[in-house]
Coordinates of C-alpha atoms in Angstrom, one line a residue:
M1432 CA -75.7 4.0 92.8
T1433 CA -75.2 7.0 95.9
S1434 CA -75.5 10.7 95.8
S1435 CA -71.8 12.7 97.0
T1436 CA -72.8 16.4 96.4
Q1437 CA -75.5 18.1 94.7
N1438 CA -76.0 17.3 91.1
V1439 CA -73.3 14.6 91.3
K1440 CA -73.9 10.8 91.2
A1441 CA -71.4 8.1 91.8
Y1442 CA -71.3 5.2 90.0
Y1443 CA -69.0 1.7 91.4
K1444 CA -67.8 0.0 88.2
G1445 CA -69.5 -2.2 85.6
Q1446 CA -72.7 -0.5 87.2
T1447 CA -75.8 0.6 84.3
I1448 CA -75.9 4.5 84.4
Y1449 CA -78.9 4.1 81.7
K1450 CA -79.6 1.4 78.4
E1451 CA -80.2 1.8 75.4
G1452 CA -84.1 2.7 74.8
Q1453 CA -84.8 4.6 77.3
Q1454 CA -86.3 7.9 77.4
G1455 CA -82.9 10.7 77.6
S1456 CA -84.6 13.4 80.6
I1457 CA -80.9 14.7 81.4
A1458 CA -77.4 13.8 80.5
Y1459 CA -74.0 14.2 82.2
M1460 CA -70.9 15.1 82.6
V1461 CA -67.3 12.9 83.7
K1462 CA -65.8 14.5 87.2
K1463 CA -63.9 11.1 88.3
G1464 CA -63.2 8.1 86.6
S1465 CA -64.0 6.5 82.8
V1466 CA -67.3 5.5 81.3
N1467 CA -68.2 3.1 78.4
I1468 CA -71.0 4.2 76.0
Y1469 CA -71.4 0.5 74.5
R1470 CA -74.3 -1.1 72.3
T1471 CA -76.1 -4.7 71.8
V1472 CA -75.9 -5.9 68.8
N1473 CA -77.5 -9.9 67.9
G1474 CA -77.1 -10.6 72.0
R1475 CA -73.7 -9.5 71.9
K1476 CA -72.6 -6.0 73.7
T1477 CA -69.9 -3.9 71.5
I1478 CA -67.9 -0.5 73.1
V1479 CA -68.2 2.1 71.0
D1480 CA -65.8 4.4 72.4
R1481 CA -64.5 5.4 76.0
L1482 CA -65.3 8.4 78.1
G1483 CA -63.1 9.9 80.8
K1484 CA -63.0 13.2 82.6
G1485 CA -64.5 16.7 81.9
E1486 CA -66.3 14.5 78.6
I1487 CA -70.1 15.5 78.2
F1488 CA -72.3 12.2 77.0
G1489 CA -76.4 11.5 76.9
E1490 CA -76.9 14.5 75.6
M1491 CA -78.9 13.3 72.2
G1492 CA -81.8 12.1 74.6
V1493 CA -82.5 15.6 76.0
L1494 CA -81.5 17.4 72.8
S1495 CA -83.7 15.2 71.0
D1496 CA -86.3 13.9 73.4
E1497 CA -86.1 10.9 72.3
P1498 CA -85.3 7.7 73.2
R1499 CA -81.2 6.9 74.0
T1500 CA -79.5 5.4 71.0
N1501 CA -76.9 3.4 73.1
S1502 CA -76.3 2.5 76.6
A1503 CA -73.6 3.8 79.6
E1504 CA -72.0 2.2 82.4
A1505 CA -68.6 3.1 84.8
A1506 CA -65.9 1.6 83.2
E1507 CA -64.8 2.1 86.9
Y1508 CA -65.9 3.8 90.1
C1509 CA -66.3 7.4 88.6
D1510 CA -69.0 10.1 89.9
L1511 CA -70.6 12.0 87.4
M1512 CA -72.2 15.5 87.2
V1513 CA -75.8 15.9 86.9
I1514 CA -76.9 17.9 83.0
T1515 CA -81.0 18.7 83.1
E1516 CA -83.1 19.3 80.2
Q1517 CA -83.4 23.2 81.6
I1518 CA -79.6 23.4 81.7
F1519 CA -79.4 22.7 78.2
Q1520 CA -82.0 24.8 77.1
T1521 CA -80.7 27.6 79.0
L1522 CA -77.2 27.1 77.3
L1523 CA -78.9 26.8 73.5
G1524 CA -80.8 29.8 74.8
R1525 CA -77.7 31.9 75.0
C1526 CA -77.1 30.6 71.3
P1527 CA -78.2 32.6 68.3
K1528 CA -81.3 31.2 66.3
T1529 CA -79.8 30.8 63.7
I1530 CA -77.5 28.0 65.5
Q1531 CA -79.9 26.6 67.6
Y1532 CA -82.0 25.8 64.0
L1533 CA -79.3 23.6 63.0
T1534 CA -78.1 22.2 66.0
K1535 CA -81.8 20.7 66.4
T1536 CA -81.5 20.0 62.6
F1537 CA -78.4 18.1 63.0
V1538 CA -79.6 16.0 66.3
K1539 CA -82.6 15.3 63.9
R1540 CA -80.3 14.2 60.9
L1541 CA -77.9 12.2 63.3
R1542 CA -81.1 10.3 64.5
K1543 CA -82.0 9.0 61.2
S1544 CA -78.4 7.9 60.7
A1545 CA -78.0 6.2 64.1
D1546 CA -81.8 4.2 62.5
I1547 CA -79.2 1.9 60.0
S1548 CA -79.0 -1.4 61.2
P1549 CA -76.3 -3.5 61.9
H1550 CA -75.7 -5.4 59.7
K1551 CA -75.6 -2.8 56.6
A1552 CA -73.6 -0.8 59.3
H1553 CA -69.9 -0.2 57.7
K1554 CA -71.9 -0.5 54.4
N1555 CA -73.2 2.7 54.4
S1556 CA -70.3 4.3 56.8
F1557 CA -69.1 6.5 54.5
L1558 CA -71.8 8.4 53.2
S1559 CA -73.4 8.4 57.1
I1560 CA -69.5 10.1 58.2
C1561 CA -69.9 12.9 55.9
R1562 CA -72.9 14.0 56.1
I1563 CA -72.8 13.7 60.6
L1564 CA -68.9 15.7 59.1
E1565 CA -71.5 18.3 56.8
M1566 CA -73.6 19.1 59.8
A1567 CA -70.6 19.2 62.3
Y1568 CA -69.2 22.0 60.0
T1569 CA -72.3 23.5 60.2
C1570 CA -72.2 24.1 63.0
H1571 CA -68.9 24.5 64.1
K1572 CA -68.6 27.8 61.3
G1573 CA -71.7 29.4 62.8
M1574 CA -70.2 30.1 66.4
K1575 CA -70.3 33.3 67.5
P1576 CA -67.3 35.2 67.2
A1577 CA -66.6 35.6 71.1
E1578 CA -66.7 31.7 71.1
A1579 CA -64.4 30.6 68.0
K1580 CA -61.6 32.9 69.9
K1581 CA -61.7 30.1 72.7
T1582 CA -62.7 27.4 70.7
P1583 CA -58.3 25.6 69.7
G1584 CA -57.1 25.1 66.5
Y1585 CA -61.2 26.7 65.3
R1586 CA -59.7 28.7 62.2
D1587 CA -57.9 24.8 61.4
G1588 CA -61.8 23.2 61.3
I1589 CA -63.2 20.8 63.8
A1590 CA -60.2 18.6 65.7
V1591 CA -60.6 14.8 64.6
T1592 CA -60.3 13.5 67.7
A1593 CA -63.9 15.1 68.9
F1594 CA -65.1 14.3 65.6
A1595 CA -64.4 10.9 65.8
K1596 CA -65.8 10.7 69.0
Q1597 CA -68.8 12.3 68.0
V1598 CA -69.1 9.8 65.2
K1599 CA -68.6 6.6 67.1
N1600 CA -71.8 8.0 69.9
I1601 CA -74.0 7.6 67.0
L1602 CA -73.0 5.5 64.5
L1603 CA -71.5 1.9 65.3
V1604 CA -68.1 2.4 63.4
T1605 CA -64.7 1.6 64.2
Q1606 CA -62.1 4.5 64.5
L1607 CA -60.2 2.5 61.4
E1608 CA -63.8 3.2 59.2
I1609 CA -63.4 7.1 60.5
D1610 CA -60.0 7.3 59.9
N1611 CA -60.1 6.3 56.2
T1612 CA -63.7 8.1 55.5
L1613 CA -60.7 11.3 55.9
D1614 CA -58.3 10.2 54.3
Q1615 CA -59.8 9.2 51.5
L1616 CA -61.2 13.1 51.4
A1617 CA -58.5 14.2 52.3
A1618 CA -56.7 12.2 49.6
L1619 CA -59.5 14.0 46.3
K1620 CA -59.1 17.2 48.2
I1621 CA -62.7 17.4 49.1
V1622 CA -61.4 18.3 52.9
E1623 CA -58.2 19.6 53.9
I1624 CA -56.8 17.9 57.2
T1625 CA -54.3 20.2 58.7
K1626 CA -51.7 18.4 61.9
R1627 CA -50.6 21.1 64.9
T1628 CA -48.4 20.1 67.1
T1629 CA -49.2 20.5 71.0
G1630 CA -46.3 19.4 73.0
K1631 CA -48.7 15.7 73.9
A1632 CA -47.7 12.3 72.2
F1633 CA -50.4 12.4 70.0
S1634 CA -50.2 16.0 67.7
E1635 CA -54.3 17.2 66.9
R1636 CA -55.7 17.0 63.4
Y1637 CA -58.1 19.3 62.1
I1638 CA -60.8 19.1 59.3
A1639 CA -62.0 21.6 57.4
I1640 CA -64.6 21.1 54.5
K1641 CA -63.2 23.4 51.5
D1642 CA -67.1 23.5 49.7
M1643 CA -70.1 23.7 51.7
S1644 CA -72.0 24.0 49.1
N1645 CA -71.2 20.9 47.0
F1646 CA -69.4 18.7 49.6
F1647 CA -72.0 16.2 50.0
Q1648 CA -72.9 15.7 46.5
V1649 CA -69.3 15.1 45.7
A1650 CA -69.0 12.9 48.9
S1651 CA -71.9 10.8 47.3
N1652 CA -70.2 10.9 43.8
L1653 CA -67.6 9.6 45.5
H1654 CA -68.7 6.9 46.8
K1655 CA -69.8 5.3 43.9
E1656 CA -66.7 4.7 43.0
L1657 CA -65.8 3.5 45.6
T1658 CA -68.5 0.9 45.7
K1659 CA -67.8 -0.4 42.0
N1660 CA -64.4 -1.0 42.8
S1661 CA -64.1 -2.5 45.9
P1662 CA -67.2 -2.4 48.3
L1663 CA -66.8 -0.6 51.7
E1664 CA -67.3 -3.2 53.8
A1665 CA -64.7 -3.8 57.1
E1666 CA -62.3 -6.7 56.4
L1667 CA -62.1 -7.3 59.6
E1668 CA -63.3 -6.7 63.4
Y1669 CA -61.6 -4.4 65.8
I1670 CA -60.8 -4.1 69.3
D1671 CA -58.9 -2.2 70.9
I1672 CA -57.1 -2.9 74.3
H1673 CA -59.5 -1.8 77.4
D1674 CA -62.7 -4.1 75.3
F1675 CA -59.8 -6.6 75.2
S1676 CA -59.1 -6.5 78.5
E1677 CA -63.0 -6.5 79.4
A1678 CA -64.1 -9.4 77.3
V1679 CA -61.2 -12.2 79.0
E1680 CA -61.2 -10.7 82.8
A1681 CA -58.0 -9.3 82.7
E1682 CA -56.2 -5.9 83.9
T1683 CA -55.1 -4.1 81.3
E1684 CA -51.3 -4.0 82.7
I1685 CA -51.3 -7.7 82.8
L1686 CA -51.8 -7.3 78.9
Y1687 CA -49.0 -5.5 78.1
K1688 CA -47.3 -7.4 80.2
K1689 CA -48.1 -10.6 78.7
M1690 CA -47.1 -8.6 74.8
A1691 CA -43.8 -7.7 76.3
N1692 CA -43.3 -11.3 77.3
M1693 CA -44.4 -12.4 73.9
E1694 CA -47.2 -14.6 75.3
I1695 CA -49.8 -13.0 72.9
P1696 CA -49.2 -13.6 68.9
E1697 CA -47.7 -11.0 67.2
S1698 CA -50.1 -11.5 64.1
L1699 CA -53.2 -9.8 66.9
F1700 CA -51.3 -6.9 66.7
F1701 CA -52.6 -4.6 64.6
F1702 CA -51.6 0.0 64.0
H1703 CA -53.2 2.2 62.4
K1704 CA -51.1 3.2 59.3
N1705 CA -51.9 6.7 59.4
S1706 CA -52.8 7.4 63.0
A1707 CA -49.9 5.4 63.5
L1708 CA -47.5 6.7 61.6
N1709 CA -48.2 10.3 62.3
W1710 CA -47.7 9.9 65.8
A1711 CA -43.9 8.2 64.9
E1712 CA -43.1 11.6 63.2
D1713 CA -43.4 13.8 66.8
Q1714 CA -41.5 11.7 68.3
D1715 CA -37.8 12.3 69.9
E1716 CA -34.8 10.5 67.4
D1717 CA -34.3 8.2 69.7
F1718 CA -37.7 6.6 70.8
F1719 CA -38.1 3.4 69.4
K1720 CA -33.9 3.2 69.6
K1721 CA -34.7 2.2 73.8
V1722 CA -37.4 1.4 76.3
K1723 CA -38.3 3.9 79.4
R1724 CA -38.4 1.4 82.1
K1725 CA -41.4 2.4 84.8
R1726 CA -40.8 2.3 88.6
K1727 CA -42.5 0.5 91.0
K1728 CA -43.3 1.9 94.4
I1729 CA -42.5 -1.6 96.5
S1730 CA -46.4 -2.1 98.1
E1731 CA -47.2 -2.5 93.7
L1732 CA -44.6 -5.5 93.0
E1733 CA -46.3 -8.9 92.4
D1734 CA -44.1 -11.2 90.8
L1735 CA -40.6 -12.6 90.0
S1736 CA -40.2 -9.9 87.2
D1737 CA -40.8 -6.8 89.8
I1738 CA -37.5 -7.6 91.0
I1739 CA -35.8 -5.2 88.4
Y1740 CA -37.8 -2.5 90.6
V1741 CA -35.4 -3.4 93.5
D1742 CA -32.9 -1.9 95.1
N1743 CA -29.4 -3.2 94.8
A1744 CA -29.2 -3.1 98.7
T1745 CA -32.1 -4.9 99.6
C1746 CA -32.3 -7.5 96.8
K1747 CA -28.0 -8.6 98.9
A1748 CA -29.9 -9.0 102.2
V1749 CA -32.9 -10.6 100.9
F1750 CA -31.1 -13.6 98.1
A1751 CA -29.1 -13.9 101.4
K1752 CA -32.0 -14.9 103.5
L1753 CA -33.2 -17.1 101.0
G1754 CA -30.9 -19.4 100.4
Y1755 CA -28.4 -20.7 97.0
Y1756 CA -31.2 -23.8 96.5
K1757 CA -34.2 -21.1 96.0
L1758 CA -32.0 -18.9 94.4
G1759 CA -31.6 -21.7 91.7
V1760 CA -34.8 -22.6 91.5
L1761 CA -36.1 -18.6 90.7
L1762 CA -33.1 -18.4 88.2
S1763 CA -34.7 -21.3 86.2
V1764 CA -38.0 -19.6 85.7
A1765 CA -36.8 -15.9 86.0
S1766 CA -36.6 -13.4 82.4
E1767 CA -33.8 -12.0 81.4
E1768 CA -33.5 -8.9 83.3
A1769 CA -34.2 -10.8 86.5
K1770 CA -32.3 -13.4 85.7
K1771 CA -29.2 -10.2 85.8
K1772 CA -30.8 -9.1 89.1
I1773 CA -30.2 -11.5 90.7
T1774 CA -26.8 -12.8 89.6
G1775 CA -25.4 -9.0 89.6
N1776 CA -26.5 -9.0 93.0
L1777 CA -24.7 -11.8 94.2
A1778 CA -20.7 -12.3 94.8
K1779 CA -19.5 -13.8 91.3
K1780 CA -18.2 -17.3 92.5
I1781 CA -21.8 -17.7 94.4
A1782 CA -23.5 -16.9 91.4
K1783 CA -21.9 -19.6 89.6
I1784 CA -22.4 -22.1 91.9
V1785 CA -25.9 -21.0 91.8
Q1786 CA -26.2 -21.3 88.2
D1787 CA -24.4 -24.3 88.0
E1788 CA -26.9 -26.2 90.3
A1789 CA -30.3 -24.8 88.6
E1790 CA -28.6 -26.2 85.3
E1791 CA -27.3 -29.6 87.5
R1792 CA -31.3 -30.3 88.2
G1793 CA -33.2 -29.1 85.2
P1794 CA -36.5 -27.8 85.0
A1795 CA -38.4 -26.2 88.3
D1796 CA -41.8 -27.0 89.1
P1797 CA -44.3 -24.7 88.2
A1798 CA -45.6 -24.2 91.8
E1799 CA -42.7 -24.8 93.9
A1800 CA -41.4 -21.1 91.4
E1801 CA -44.4 -19.7 92.1
D1802 CA -44.2 -19.9 96.1
I1803 CA -40.6 -19.2 95.9
A1804 CA -41.4 -16.0 94.1
D1805 CA -44.2 -14.7 96.1
E1806 CA -41.7 -15.2 99.4
L1807 CA -38.8 -13.5 97.7
I1808 CA -41.9 -10.8 97.2
E1809 CA -43.0 -11.0 100.5
M1810 CA -39.5 -10.7 102.4
V1811 CA -38.8 -7.2 99.9
K1812 CA -42.2 -6.3 101.4
A1813 CA -41.7 -7.2 104.6
A1814 CA -37.4 -5.7 104.4
K1815 CA -39.1 -2.0 103.5
G1816 CA -41.1 -1.9 106.0
V1817 CA -44.2 -2.6 104.1
K1818 CA -47.6 -4.9 104.9
A1819 CA -47.5 -7.9 101.9

């Protein structure tokens, strides 16, 4: 850990920021990079949230003056602004006495929720999420008018994304459990969920409690009925692509490529129904009919599949130097897009000869094909004046 400027600390990928059980006297705001918030359950690290630029974490320990309930580490190189207890108390002191009391009460109750055994977390998550919602909405409604005006969507309620992060920072629950709880409350009109389009890929949803005085009692009754019919237990343990890439020690982009190449079984892909369909509604009419190809810089080219990002003039010059035999080897292992790129930049007669020779030789040796692909990429970079 190194200091870059006053009150800003730098952490490198994988470096621990704080550990569960440590006393928390400071909080942090992410200025650059991203941070993983995780808990250790039965000796296994479970990431409960990933925070990015502008997000604050570690504040629970400062407000409650109790040990940390989770751990934090740098997901990549990051700069974190340190927020001391004095700064927090100064900000809190500017709030009305009622909000100060509610905030401290909120923290104490959330602490009790966090003490639930991880083995029972999914069974009790419905009521725990409801309790957090009740207290968060109480604080939301108690905002000063001036502050409320500055809060996007204040009249519609609490932003679902912000609420979900708050819950996952306290309870060991999945996004699916949070969404299911909110959907069940909305279906019985205990809460109202409003969707607002913000111009981004995902429109924001806001939660508003209809009857605060009876909310938790009604939610408790609903919980009893639901547990009679089917226990509120998660059938599967979900993991997002970032956590999965970390578990298998791979780059996220590599996993996306393997999905596109159908190297990962489609039985492993899951979408949360309501979230996926709500997002799909906001897309353009032809969004799901074509794929927008991302551009790659020459310096970013890695393998044969990346040849599609190279201009035709460069391809023709490089293919002429590479020779028929090597082009035939590449054709035998190339994806459909890469094959079209190769044959499209050869004269028809030459393309036919290369294809015929490749078919006669049969399957290429994988090691040889990889060497030739590496040679091709190096030649392209050299032709464009980029160091390999």
